[in-house]
Amino acid sequence: MIIANTLADGFVVFLTADNGWTHDIADGAVAETDAAADAMLLTAKQAERDCVVIDPNLIPVEIVDGRPQPTEYREYIRANGPSVPTPS
Amino acid sequence: MYRYDEFDTRLVQERVEQFRRQTGRRLNGEMNEDQFLPLRLMNGVYLQLHAYMLRINVPYGAMRSRQIRQLAHIARTYDKGYGHFTTRQNMQFNWIQLKDVANAQADLAEVEMHCIQSSGNCIRNTTSDQYAGVAKDEIEDPRVYCEIIRQWSTLHPEFSYLPRKFKIAVTGSPNDRAAVALHDIGLRMHLNKNGEPGFEVLVGGGQGRTPFVAKTIRDWLPPEHLLSYLEAILRVYNLDGRRDNKWKARIKILVHQTGTKEFRRLVDTEWDKIRDSALKLPQAEIDRINAYFAPPDYESLDDAGETIAAWRADNANFDAWVRANVAEHKIPGYSIVNISLKSANQPPGDMTAAQMDAFADLADEYSFGELRVNHRQNLVLADVEQLRLRELWEKLRALDLATPNIGRVSDMIVCPGLDYCSLANARSIPIAEEINKRFSDMDRVHDIGELTINISGCMNACGHHHVGHIGILGVDKRGKEFYQFTLGGSSDQTASLGDRTGPGFPADKAVDAVETILNTYIEIRNDGECFLDTYRRAGLAPFKEALYGNP
């Protein structure tokens, strides 16, 4: 999957199948092949040049309970938010 | 406290509007991220793991009540309703949106606050003793010199693009509560043999992946030469500091590689050229700044020790709070109150907007409308009448701000770690939460006694792990979080770097390791020894054996 932050608000987003961006990882596109991943990264880099997102990266994911989830814990936290409750 | 003059006000307002235009150019595509990055950093804006982060300077940790109320407003209006106090006495907001930053900064400017130089390779917020002006052991109020340094270093044209960031700390007391030996420059006031106040100048301290305790390059510097001497140090660093390798660019590396004696010679050579220049501080200017820090209108009070003792005898919880959180004040009838931001209910250093507002009210009611932040991520009400301590304590309890653990096991310095930080390799906050839970029995906490546990989520050491009595460093080991331990660190006037115990522990064993270390201390301590005393007497061996067994 492609993970990035939007330029204007900085929040984490994922590239969708129709080359849009979503905050919900479940709506993000999962590349099944290297070629598909490369194409998605090209799309994301163009979005970066177009000042839509910053710092787009390709990350490995696995499907857990029907939802994609990053396999690396850093990206897991980036995708899901802090692992501790935020003060309220 | 210092009040902005017309120049400060104009400078800050102009900077807000300048950054508003820069942000607009970034958002409409006139600037790319490479061009924008140094500009946003100079205005305190980082991109973290989940969002942008805005760092706001709290000069030398001192605030008025209306300033923390404005921070509450910013938390509520532009963020998620809370903020985080850092080890540099600043505040960070973790969820700020780039499009809102200039508006937030304009709101800050209304209360004489800003984010200028809170990041980037420049001179950062000068930090100081949270007991400044009220400590019994103080020679002179360090805030006066911090403010002079702030004015000199703000937008200093020669030092806006240093090889790396640069941090200065000042203490006016022999008991160092500002960790001055762990800064690029540390200034420690003391009296010379003629009884005149001046500064011991320490250079090249710092933590990160290559930690050093600062070296003294001048035993006694007259205050009138403060700025010329600082300028000389900065000039040597600016010219000779490495710019080819980010990891070797701090002044500590230059001092280490040059040698203290040669570095001193280089500084003195530069200083000779400028010591009697316009940088020489006239006494009238020191007096002018000093007037801003005149003591508040204290009542003439008797010491209330007997009443406090009776209250303490009557209530064990109040007794525990006074023992840990209340410090001696230089004026009879007053006390310094430390407010722990290390309750079990939220991450260390975090404070909700509601707590900030309520705390501002308490500062108005009990401490002349002023408060301080310290480098251990706690707050201070510096001027509380002793006879009002009990009612203040009850109000703090209602806000979850009366945890009686200052200087104890659960009063940890904790960086945001991988829960927020894009540089981190491991999480810090969950380890702190687990320690807080494991050591929730206050009798046990007070039996363990004086202790600092400092936790960092990576080698950058924002959690000061090198100088914790127990330091914990989170690392990534083949895709898993591990925690390495150091023992015997200290950031006070006896500053020392901790010794690494050995291999790290997985996350689910890290707090067991803390318990093993503390059980070992309790087993081998002599009467009256705190953890650091025992470690310095017994060394690493007994702790290593307890952690890893006998090979």
XYZ file of C-alpha atoms in Angstrom:
639
model
C 0.000 0.000 0.000
C 0.985 3.637 -0.320
C 0.972 5.641 2.926
C 1.530 9.407 3.029
C 0.534 12.562 4.890
C -1.686 15.161 3.295
C 0.046 18.480 2.769
C -2.618 20.788 4.187
C -3.544 18.954 7.375
C -0.673 16.484 7.747
C -2.916 13.536 8.582
C -2.103 10.019 7.397
C -3.698 8.879 4.132
C -3.611 5.841 1.847
C -3.767 5.743 -1.940
C -7.060 4.344 -3.255
C -7.695 2.231 -6.357
C -9.003 5.277 -8.253
C -5.858 7.293 -7.410
C -7.550 9.289 -4.672
C -6.600 9.404 -0.988
C -8.418 8.063 2.055
C -7.895 8.305 5.827
C -9.339 4.793 6.246
C -6.823 2.060 5.561
C -9.678 -0.304 4.659
C -10.409 1.873 1.614
C -6.785 1.915 0.447
C -5.543 -0.050 -2.567
C -3.338 -3.095 -2.013
C -0.876 -3.876 -4.796
C -0.738 -7.580 -5.581
C 2.318 -7.428 -7.847
C 5.597 -5.528 -7.975
C 4.483 -3.833 -11.172
C 1.262 -2.633 -9.552
C 3.232 -1.354 -6.555
C 5.635 0.543 -8.817
C 2.724 2.140 -10.656
C 1.074 3.181 -7.403
C 4.310 4.728 -6.182
C 4.610 6.723 -9.421
C 1.069 8.012 -8.898
C 1.891 8.955 -5.310
C 5.090 10.766 -6.285
C 3.099 12.787 -8.807
C 0.621 13.671 -6.043
C 3.572 14.823 -3.977
C 4.732 17.081 -6.832
C 1.157 18.341 -7.127
C 1.231 19.394 -3.447
C -1.484 16.967 -2.387
C 0.596 14.725 -0.114
C 4.066 14.565 1.351
C 6.425 11.711 2.113
C 4.581 8.910 0.250
C 5.981 5.440 0.885
C 5.247 1.923 -0.215
C 4.668 -0.313 2.810
C 4.124 -4.060 3.142
C 0.719 -5.090 4.489
C -1.158 -8.255 5.383
C -4.889 -8.801 5.535
C -6.137 -9.148 9.123
C -9.861 -9.744 9.692
C -10.537 -8.507 6.189
C -8.591 -5.252 6.616
C -5.101 -4.502 5.366
C -2.638 -3.833 8.176
C 1.044 -2.826 7.931
C 3.385 -5.664 8.896
C 6.075 -3.345 10.328
C 5.191 -1.962 13.751
C 6.325 1.579 12.893
C 3.945 1.748 9.969
C 1.274 -0.054 11.973
C 1.348 2.784 14.534
C 1.505 5.392 11.763
C -1.568 3.846 10.148
C -3.584 3.266 13.314
C -2.621 6.191 15.538
C -0.879 6.226 18.931
C -1.012 2.939 20.805
C -1.922 4.829 23.988
C -5.153 6.761 24.559
C -4.857 10.491 23.858
C -5.653 12.670 26.883
C -9.177 14.025 27.080
C 8.462 38.536 34.338
C 9.709 40.059 31.114
C 7.170 41.991 29.023
C 7.577 42.513 25.300
C 8.676 45.968 24.247
C 7.656 47.526 20.907
C 10.522 45.759 19.094
C 9.600 42.300 20.395
C 5.952 42.844 19.502
C 6.699 44.024 15.990
C 9.240 41.293 15.344
C 6.871 38.518 16.394
C 3.889 39.932 14.492
C 5.938 40.398 11.333
C 7.250 36.859 11.603
C 3.716 35.468 11.903
C 2.654 37.251 8.727
C 5.833 36.223 6.932
C 5.208 32.580 7.811
C 1.559 32.932 6.801
C 2.732 33.980 3.321
C 5.332 31.189 3.192
C 2.713 28.600 4.184
C 0.379 29.952 1.520
C 3.086 29.604 -1.110
C 3.723 26.035 -0.031
C 0.036 25.123 -0.105
C -0.496 26.612 -3.562
C 2.539 24.874 -4.983
C 4.935 27.797 -5.387
C 7.368 26.047 -3.035
C 8.251 22.365 -2.783
C 8.949 20.546 0.468
C 12.729 20.879 0.142
C 12.363 24.649 -0.098
C 9.761 24.852 2.653
C 11.406 22.520 5.181
C 13.989 24.960 6.634
C 11.344 27.692 6.812
C 8.808 25.602 8.682
C 11.460 24.252 11.044
C 12.570 27.790 11.929
C 8.943 28.394 12.891
C 8.554 25.290 15.004
C 6.656 23.076 12.557
C 7.667 19.419 12.219
C 6.000 16.621 10.326
C 5.650 13.736 12.737
C 4.291 10.235 12.350
C 0.591 11.095 12.309
C 0.452 14.826 11.655
C 2.315 18.123 11.891
C 3.641 19.102 15.290
C 4.009 22.701 16.499
C 6.617 23.505 19.125
C 6.074 26.685 21.125
C 8.839 28.359 23.085
C 8.339 28.928 26.769
C 11.359 31.171 27.409
C 13.332 29.687 30.330
C 10.157 27.828 31.314
C 8.335 30.860 32.734
C 4.721 31.675 31.906
C 1.916 33.909 33.054
C -1.548 32.502 33.628
C -2.917 34.199 30.511
C -0.264 32.472 28.441
C -1.203 28.963 29.544
C -4.860 29.912 29.003
C -3.922 30.773 25.426
C -2.190 27.410 25.091
C -5.458 25.821 26.251
C -7.286 27.839 23.590
C -4.867 26.623 20.907
C -5.220 23.020 22.104
C -8.982 23.309 21.825
C -9.206 25.329 18.612
C -6.458 23.876 16.445
C -5.490 20.572 18.042
C -7.081 17.670 19.917
C -7.543 19.329 23.268
C -4.193 18.618 24.898
C -0.532 19.600 24.751
C 2.792 18.101 25.736
C 5.496 19.774 27.841
C 9.013 18.884 26.707
C 12.413 18.553 28.371
C 13.350 21.940 26.888
C 10.609 23.655 28.887
C 8.551 24.090 25.700
C 5.080 22.966 24.674
C 4.260 20.793 21.683
C 0.951 20.230 19.947
C 0.783 16.946 18.098
C -2.126 17.374 15.701
C -1.820 20.880 14.308
C -2.793 21.406 10.658
C -0.431 23.329 8.400
C -3.235 25.538 7.133
C -3.945 26.613 10.747
C -0.386 27.221 11.942
C -0.213 30.941 11.156
C -3.531 31.550 12.919
C -2.280 29.669 15.971
C 0.937 31.694 15.899
C -1.048 34.937 15.664
C -2.986 33.859 18.757
C 0.313 33.147 20.502
C 1.641 36.586 19.577
C -1.328 38.132 21.408
C 0.138 36.767 24.653
C 3.817 37.418 23.848
C 4.668 33.888 22.748
C 6.092 32.484 19.521
C 7.716 29.503 17.832
C 10.736 31.287 16.339
C 13.900 29.162 16.603
C 12.104 26.358 18.389
C 13.637 24.120 15.736
C 16.290 24.345 13.032
C 20.059 24.776 13.210
C 20.011 27.878 15.349
C 20.120 28.909 19.005
C 17.077 27.388 20.680
C 15.109 28.386 23.761
C 17.510 29.084 26.637
C 16.500 26.924 29.570
C 16.921 27.458 33.270
C 16.213 26.531 36.860
C 12.509 26.200 37.604
C 13.204 27.624 41.064
C 14.772 30.812 39.641
C 14.197 33.806 41.864
C 12.846 31.792 44.793
C 15.542 29.190 45.547
C 17.265 29.448 48.897
C 20.601 28.439 47.379
C 20.505 30.980 44.542
C 23.278 33.508 43.987
C 21.473 35.554 41.330
C 18.290 35.108 39.326
C 19.310 33.264 36.130
C 16.204 34.451 34.234
C 17.810 37.872 33.847
C 20.693 36.373 31.878
C 18.396 33.987 30.010
C 16.382 36.974 28.802
C 19.541 38.827 27.776
C 20.620 35.719 25.842
C 17.137 35.446 24.297
C 17.310 38.979 22.982
C 20.856 38.540 21.664
C 20.174 35.178 20.001
C 16.762 35.902 18.444
C 17.260 36.205 14.679
C 20.998 36.727 15.221
C 22.107 37.094 11.594
C 25.424 35.332 12.078
C 23.976 32.317 13.880
C 20.826 31.496 11.925
C 22.485 28.684 9.931
C 24.769 26.943 12.378
C 26.176 23.477 11.631
C 23.495 22.061 13.965
C 21.047 23.093 16.661
C 22.436 24.882 19.708
C 21.145 24.787 23.264
C 22.136 26.982 26.209
C 21.149 26.497 29.857
C 21.766 28.784 32.827
C 21.664 28.155 36.561
C 22.123 30.713 39.301
C 22.546 28.070 42.020
C 25.254 25.589 42.948
C 22.612 22.831 42.995
C 22.010 22.323 39.304
C 18.325 21.800 38.511
C 18.764 22.794 34.841
C 21.125 20.044 33.631
C 23.583 22.678 32.402
C 26.390 20.159 31.844
C 24.301 18.433 29.185
C 23.991 21.489 26.969
C 26.033 22.947 24.128
C 26.804 25.766 26.551
C 26.081 25.584 30.254
C 26.411 28.628 32.482
C 26.742 28.045 36.206
C 26.828 31.118 38.415
C 29.159 31.122 41.411
C 31.162 33.580 43.470
C 34.873 34.095 42.860
C 37.360 34.435 45.692
C 36.449 38.117 46.025
C 32.791 37.237 46.457
C 31.797 38.557 43.023
C 29.194 36.658 41.007
C 30.176 35.296 37.608
C 29.694 32.263 35.392
C 31.548 29.012 35.073
C 31.287 28.352 31.328
C 30.865 24.754 30.235
C 30.900 23.765 26.569
C 30.228 20.644 24.548
C 27.733 18.775 26.648
C 24.928 16.857 25.050
C 23.257 13.518 24.679
C 22.150 11.878 21.429
C 24.138 9.015 19.960
C 27.458 10.453 21.182
C 26.887 11.765 24.698
C 29.313 14.011 26.532
C 29.324 15.880 29.817
C 30.368 19.478 29.057
C 33.905 20.666 29.731
C 34.675 23.836 31.672
C 36.513 26.317 29.466
C 36.338 29.297 31.820
C 36.094 29.104 35.596
C 34.660 32.542 36.139
C 33.262 34.969 33.582
C 32.085 38.421 34.703
C 28.435 38.939 33.678
C 29.370 42.052 31.684
C 31.252 39.790 29.260
C 28.511 37.182 28.925
C 27.456 38.043 25.379
C 30.916 38.661 23.965
C 32.100 35.323 25.332
C 29.050 33.469 24.008
C 29.558 35.136 20.648
C 33.190 34.033 20.596
C 32.186 30.415 21.284
C 29.505 30.519 18.605
C 31.921 32.011 16.073
C 34.451 29.239 16.631
C 31.705 26.651 16.317
C 30.156 28.296 13.263
C 33.509 28.303 11.459
C 34.967 24.994 12.602
C 31.924 22.806 13.356
C 31.409 20.033 10.821
C 28.769 20.521 8.186
C 29.553 17.368 6.188
C 28.040 14.900 8.637
C 24.868 15.610 10.605
C 25.867 13.111 13.295
C 29.171 14.865 13.939
C 27.978 18.452 13.622
C 27.203 19.370 17.237
C 29.703 21.455 19.178
C 30.348 18.511 21.523
C 32.118 16.712 18.656
C 34.181 19.807 17.842
C 35.213 20.236 21.485
C 36.014 16.539 21.783
C 38.067 16.421 18.578
C 39.798 19.757 19.135
C 40.533 19.163 22.797
C 39.392 21.396 25.631
C 42.663 23.323 25.886
C 42.870 24.138 22.172
C 39.159 24.942 22.008
C 39.598 27.370 24.888
C 42.521 28.978 23.069
C 40.439 29.403 19.905
C 37.613 30.983 21.880
C 39.941 33.291 23.777
C 41.603 34.418 20.542
C 38.199 35.324 19.120
C 37.077 36.847 22.405
C 40.078 39.176 22.531
C 38.771 40.793 19.348
C 35.270 41.495 20.645
C 35.277 41.513 24.436
C 35.142 45.286 24.684
C 32.848 45.772 21.692
C 29.179 46.752 21.728
C 28.493 43.287 23.149
C 29.861 44.328 26.536
C 26.871 44.500 28.850
C 26.509 47.797 30.712
C 25.330 47.350 34.295
C 22.404 49.625 33.437
C 21.184 47.082 30.878
C 21.501 44.207 33.344
C 19.602 46.323 35.881
C 16.919 47.155 33.298
C 16.261 43.479 32.566
C 16.571 42.614 36.251
C 13.708 45.010 37.016
C 11.349 42.793 35.017
C 12.064 39.987 37.453
C 11.512 41.969 40.628
C 9.984 39.811 43.383
C 6.199 39.905 43.702
C 4.558 41.680 46.624
C 5.167 39.069 49.294
C 3.264 39.343 52.540
C 5.321 39.508 55.692
C 4.620 36.047 57.086
C 5.952 33.786 59.777
C 7.116 30.305 58.941
C 4.107 28.002 59.233
C 6.102 24.832 59.826
C 4.164 23.795 62.927
C 0.775 24.089 61.249
C 1.983 22.204 58.196
C 3.419 19.485 60.439
C 0.065 19.107 62.183
C -1.759 18.855 58.835
C 0.746 16.265 57.670
C 0.281 14.229 60.828
C -3.452 14.366 60.269
C -3.472 13.252 56.618
C -1.069 10.687 55.130
C -1.826 11.681 51.526
C -1.130 15.349 52.215
C 2.012 14.289 54.055
C 3.245 12.283 51.055
C 2.558 15.205 48.713
C 4.367 17.738 50.901
C 7.315 15.379 51.328
C 7.769 14.847 47.581
C 6.332 17.937 45.904
C 6.868 20.941 48.163
C 10.239 22.680 48.327
C 11.722 25.347 50.541
C 11.263 28.985 49.502
C 13.691 31.801 50.273
C 10.916 33.946 51.802
C 9.513 32.911 55.219
C 5.920 31.700 55.105
C 6.092 30.706 51.410
C 6.743 27.389 49.661
C 7.563 26.223 46.146
C 5.002 23.714 44.874
C 5.936 21.172 42.208
C 3.046 19.835 40.159
C 3.573 16.366 38.763
C 2.455 15.748 35.186
C 3.128 12.046 35.781
C -0.180 10.725 37.005
C -1.156 7.208 36.028
C -3.932 8.543 33.835
C -2.134 10.271 30.975
C 1.226 10.271 29.209
C 4.104 12.001 31.016
C 4.202 15.741 30.322
C 0.737 15.838 28.773
C -1.911 18.266 29.965
C -5.468 18.723 28.747
C -6.892 22.119 27.832
C -9.270 21.852 30.792
C -6.338 21.217 33.146
C -4.441 24.169 31.652
C -7.367 26.532 32.179
C -7.979 25.337 35.717
C -4.272 25.502 36.484
C -4.139 29.089 35.198
C -6.844 29.917 37.748
C -4.769 28.292 40.501
C -1.700 30.279 39.435
C -3.771 33.462 39.735
C -5.197 32.476 43.088
C -2.085 31.046 44.738
C 1.078 32.208 42.963
C 0.833 35.781 41.684
C -0.441 34.612 38.285
C 2.811 32.934 37.276
C 3.946 29.356 36.676
C 7.009 27.524 35.447
C 7.767 24.402 33.421
C 10.843 22.352 34.298
C 13.031 20.107 32.178
C 11.579 17.041 33.880
C 8.218 17.822 32.264
C 6.528 19.039 35.430
C 5.096 22.399 36.494
C 5.874 24.697 39.390
C 3.927 27.282 41.347
C 6.821 29.210 42.799
C 5.203 31.476 45.404
C 2.579 29.706 47.491
C 1.750 30.814 51.025
C 2.370 27.877 53.348
C -0.948 28.336 55.106
C -2.722 27.822 51.769
C -0.889 24.621 50.848
C -3.647 22.330 52.007
C -6.428 24.040 50.087
C -4.216 24.181 46.993
C -3.467 20.464 47.351
C -7.174 19.664 47.490
C -7.829 21.672 44.327
C -4.899 20.029 42.541
C -6.231 16.607 43.518
C -9.523 17.402 41.852
C -7.584 18.092 38.631
C -5.446 14.917 38.863
C -2.441 17.191 39.368
C -1.432 16.182 42.887
C 0.450 12.923 42.282
C 3.016 12.875 45.122
C 5.911 11.518 43.104
C 8.351 14.335 42.296
C 11.843 12.834 42.114
C 10.470 9.331 42.617
C 10.267 6.228 40.449
C 7.158 7.256 38.516
C 8.348 10.844 37.868
C 9.945 9.793 34.593
C 11.244 11.913 31.734
C 9.648 10.316 28.688
C 9.953 11.338 25.060
C 6.875 10.903 22.828
C 8.564 7.860 21.271
C 7.123 5.933 18.374
C 3.577 6.770 19.396
C 4.164 10.207 17.858
C 7.734 10.738 16.674
C 8.880 9.969 13.150
C 12.483 9.491 14.307
C 11.736 6.977 17.061
C 12.551 3.287 16.861
C 10.413 2.158 19.783
C 7.605 3.347 21.982
C 8.353 5.099 25.280
C 4.936 5.964 26.695
C 3.635 2.393 27.148
C 6.802 1.462 29.079
C 6.285 4.507 31.317
C 2.645 3.576 31.847
C 3.626 0.056 32.840
C 6.252 1.376 35.285
C 3.666 3.748 36.727
C 1.235 0.850 37.232
C 3.875 -1.475 38.672
C 4.982 1.179 41.165
C 1.607 2.552 42.182
C 1.944 1.700 45.894
C 3.125 5.041 47.265
C 4.663 3.451 50.378
C 6.879 1.419 48.087
C 7.584 4.469 45.915
C 8.735 6.472 48.925
C 10.740 3.531 50.275
C 12.645 3.403 46.972
C 13.190 7.126 47.428
C 14.939 9.589 45.173
C 15.220 8.179 41.677
C 15.124 9.329 38.077
C 14.056 7.015 35.289
C 14.508 8.564 31.843
C 13.143 6.888 28.712
C 14.033 7.618 25.080
C 12.549 5.978 22.012
C 15.744 6.309 19.963
C 19.401 7.292 20.078
C 18.544 10.990 19.770
C 17.932 10.803 23.524
C 15.123 13.346 23.820
C 14.102 11.410 26.930
C 17.565 12.056 28.494
C 18.180 8.330 29.051
C 21.955 8.832 29.311
C 21.536 10.852 32.517
C 18.733 8.957 34.222
C 19.721 7.111 37.370
C 18.073 4.366 35.359
C 18.091 5.094 31.636
C 15.965 3.163 29.195
C 16.613 3.319 25.452
C 14.159 1.841 22.973
C 15.747 0.185 19.933
C 14.523 -1.750 16.927
C 15.974 -5.255 16.919
C 15.010 -7.132 13.776
C 11.602 -5.516 13.639
C 10.836 -5.793 17.344
C 10.996 -3.213 20.152
C 13.802 -3.857 22.631
C 14.916 -1.749 25.586
C 18.532 -1.253 26.677
C 19.379 -0.066 30.175
C 21.980 2.321 31.527
C 22.615 2.904 35.230
C 24.239 5.695 37.198
C 23.497 8.677 34.993
C 22.884 12.075 36.533
C 22.178 15.578 35.244
C 22.802 17.581 38.404
C 26.011 19.252 39.605
C 27.579 15.774 39.737
C 26.611 15.050 36.124
C 27.549 11.641 34.781
C 26.577 9.384 31.903
C 25.012 6.035 32.685
C 26.781 2.715 32.134
C 25.108 0.233 29.816
C 24.089 -2.949 31.615
C 24.253 -5.297 28.630
C 21.840 -6.684 26.046
C 18.387 -5.159 25.846
C 15.091 -6.668 26.931
C 11.947 -7.208 24.865
C 9.044 -4.885 25.624
C 7.232 -7.404 27.821
C 10.332 -7.907 30.010
C 11.489 -4.279 30.275
C 9.544 -3.372 33.402
C 10.577 -6.665 35.049
C 14.136 -5.458 34.484
C 13.339 -2.165 36.255
C 11.965 -4.159 39.161
C 15.062 -6.371 39.285
C 17.317 -3.302 39.343
C 15.320 -1.689 42.145
C 15.092 -4.900 44.199
C 18.871 -5.202 43.922
C 19.281 -1.632 45.122
C 17.005 -2.232 48.104
C 18.917 -5.383 48.972
C 22.373 -3.772 48.927
C 21.726 -0.158 49.917
C 23.237 1.269 53.084
C 21.198 3.420 55.443
C 20.371 6.781 53.907
C 21.630 5.914 50.435
C 19.519 6.814 47.407
C 19.785 4.705 44.257
C 22.548 6.830 42.746
C 24.607 6.711 45.958
C 24.351 2.930 46.022
C 25.238 2.635 42.340
C 28.260 4.906 42.710
C 29.451 2.864 45.699
C 28.694 -0.645 44.459
C 29.139 -0.205 40.703
C 27.490 -2.073 37.873
C 28.395 -5.645 38.883
C 25.594 -6.492 41.358
C 22.948 -5.067 39.024
C 24.392 -6.851 36.014
C 24.443 -10.137 37.887
C 20.830 -9.667 38.969
C 19.745 -8.881 35.407
C 21.725 -11.466 33.477
C 22.925 -14.028 36.032
C 26.498 -15.064 36.704
C 28.253 -16.093 33.474
